[in-house]
XYZ file of C-alpha atoms in Angstrom:
123
model
C -0.232 9.985 11.670
C 2.572 10.202 9.087
C 2.105 7.961 6.037
C 4.510 5.368 4.835
C 4.960 3.726 1.446
C 4.476 -0.017 2.115
C 5.286 -0.892 -1.513
C 8.665 0.737 -1.294
C 9.477 -0.645 2.159
C 8.564 -4.284 1.167
C 10.454 -3.929 -2.197
C 13.563 -2.725 -0.447
C 13.382 -5.474 2.142
C 12.777 -8.303 -0.303
C 15.022 -7.098 -3.061
C 18.110 -8.867 -2.017
C 16.492 -12.192 -1.228
C 17.316 -15.104 -3.376
C 14.959 -17.489 -1.557
C 11.989 -17.113 -1.074
C 10.935 -15.190 -4.124
C 8.483 -12.596 -2.774
C 5.523 -11.443 -4.839
C 3.349 -8.583 -3.432
C -0.031 -7.456 -4.836
C -1.598 -4.309 -3.689
C -5.401 -4.119 -4.214
C -7.465 -1.059 -3.696
C -4.690 1.378 -2.866
C -1.145 2.281 -3.997
C 0.753 1.174 -0.859
C 0.493 4.433 1.132
C -1.028 4.003 4.615
C -0.643 5.379 8.124
C 2.585 4.682 9.895
C 0.917 2.643 12.694
C -0.898 0.380 10.115
C 2.212 0.194 7.926
C 4.427 -0.924 10.732
C 2.194 -3.851 11.551
C 1.795 -4.952 7.920
C 5.524 -4.607 7.309
C 6.521 -6.552 10.461
C 4.083 -9.247 9.420
C 5.709 -9.527 5.985
C 9.110 -9.455 7.573
C 8.311 -12.277 10.120
C 6.856 -14.340 7.197
C 10.105 -14.174 5.327
C 12.066 -14.922 8.494
C 9.873 -18.011 9.246
C 10.322 -19.296 5.680
C 14.049 -18.999 5.921
C 14.167 -20.676 9.316
C 11.516 -23.331 9.058
C 9.889 -24.149 5.755
C 12.396 -23.912 2.874
C 9.674 -22.382 0.662
C 10.568 -21.293 -2.817
C 7.951 -18.429 -2.923
C 6.013 -16.201 -0.626
C 2.867 -14.479 -1.955
C 1.527 -11.411 -0.175
C -1.800 -9.752 -0.944
C -2.592 -6.467 0.722
C -6.130 -5.205 0.218
C -7.671 -1.954 1.368
C -11.390 -2.525 1.692
C -14.167 -0.257 2.865
C -13.292 -0.286 6.574
C -10.165 -2.426 6.924
C -6.999 -3.841 5.444
C -6.884 -7.497 4.681
C -3.426 -9.127 4.387
C -3.066 -12.694 3.244
C 0.343 -14.337 3.096
C 0.937 -17.782 1.808
C 4.225 -19.690 1.264
C 4.761 -22.952 -0.591
C 7.060 -24.514 1.974
C 6.918 -27.920 3.385
C 3.876 -28.762 5.457
C 4.359 -29.076 9.142
C 1.578 -30.677 11.049
C 3.071 -29.889 14.463
C 3.915 -26.239 15.110
C 2.888 -23.557 17.557
C 2.856 -19.766 17.916
C 6.399 -18.801 18.770
C 7.416 -15.387 19.975
C 7.365 -13.825 16.535
C 3.854 -14.923 15.675
C 2.569 -14.039 19.232
C 4.129 -10.601 18.775
C 2.336 -10.118 15.491
C -0.983 -11.259 17.054
C -0.520 -8.754 19.905
C 0.265 -5.935 17.529
C -2.882 -6.659 15.502
C -5.049 -6.895 18.642
C -3.615 -3.501 19.885
C -5.106 -2.011 16.781
C -8.371 -3.860 17.259
C -7.523 -6.187 14.455
C -7.228 -9.937 14.121
C -4.406 -12.355 13.299
C -4.462 -15.983 12.289
C -1.791 -18.363 11.147
C -2.275 -21.937 10.004
C -0.598 -24.693 7.834
C -2.493 -26.535 5.140
C -1.472 -28.942 2.277
C -0.112 -26.096 0.228
C 2.185 -24.431 2.842
C 1.912 -21.871 5.601
C -0.639 -19.076 5.713
C -1.047 -15.886 7.636
C -4.239 -13.770 7.654
C -4.251 -10.264 9.158
C -7.128 -7.876 9.387
C -6.676 -4.261 10.482
C -9.359 -1.619 10.797
C -8.442 1.961 9.801
């Protein structure tokens, strides 16, 4: 598998955004990962920004990408308006399917602070 630089890809993608402000924190690695893992993580970040722009009017989006002993853990939180009534649209369903294809898990939920996505991918 070729490796990709997630740090660079996310920085390029989010560089021109005025809103939301995107903050990314890499923990346990420098952002280099396999292309198959990198694509799922990048698409998840991309979908999160798209959802903020379409639905939540969030000012900020915080992304934490951790490389742990046997998996990557990605946690994304925005500070947009809380929506009590929402469902998995095609974008979130697609992310869930991509995670499951790699034997990972995907969860999205809304709480009093905004919208959250949690992604776990084994490597």
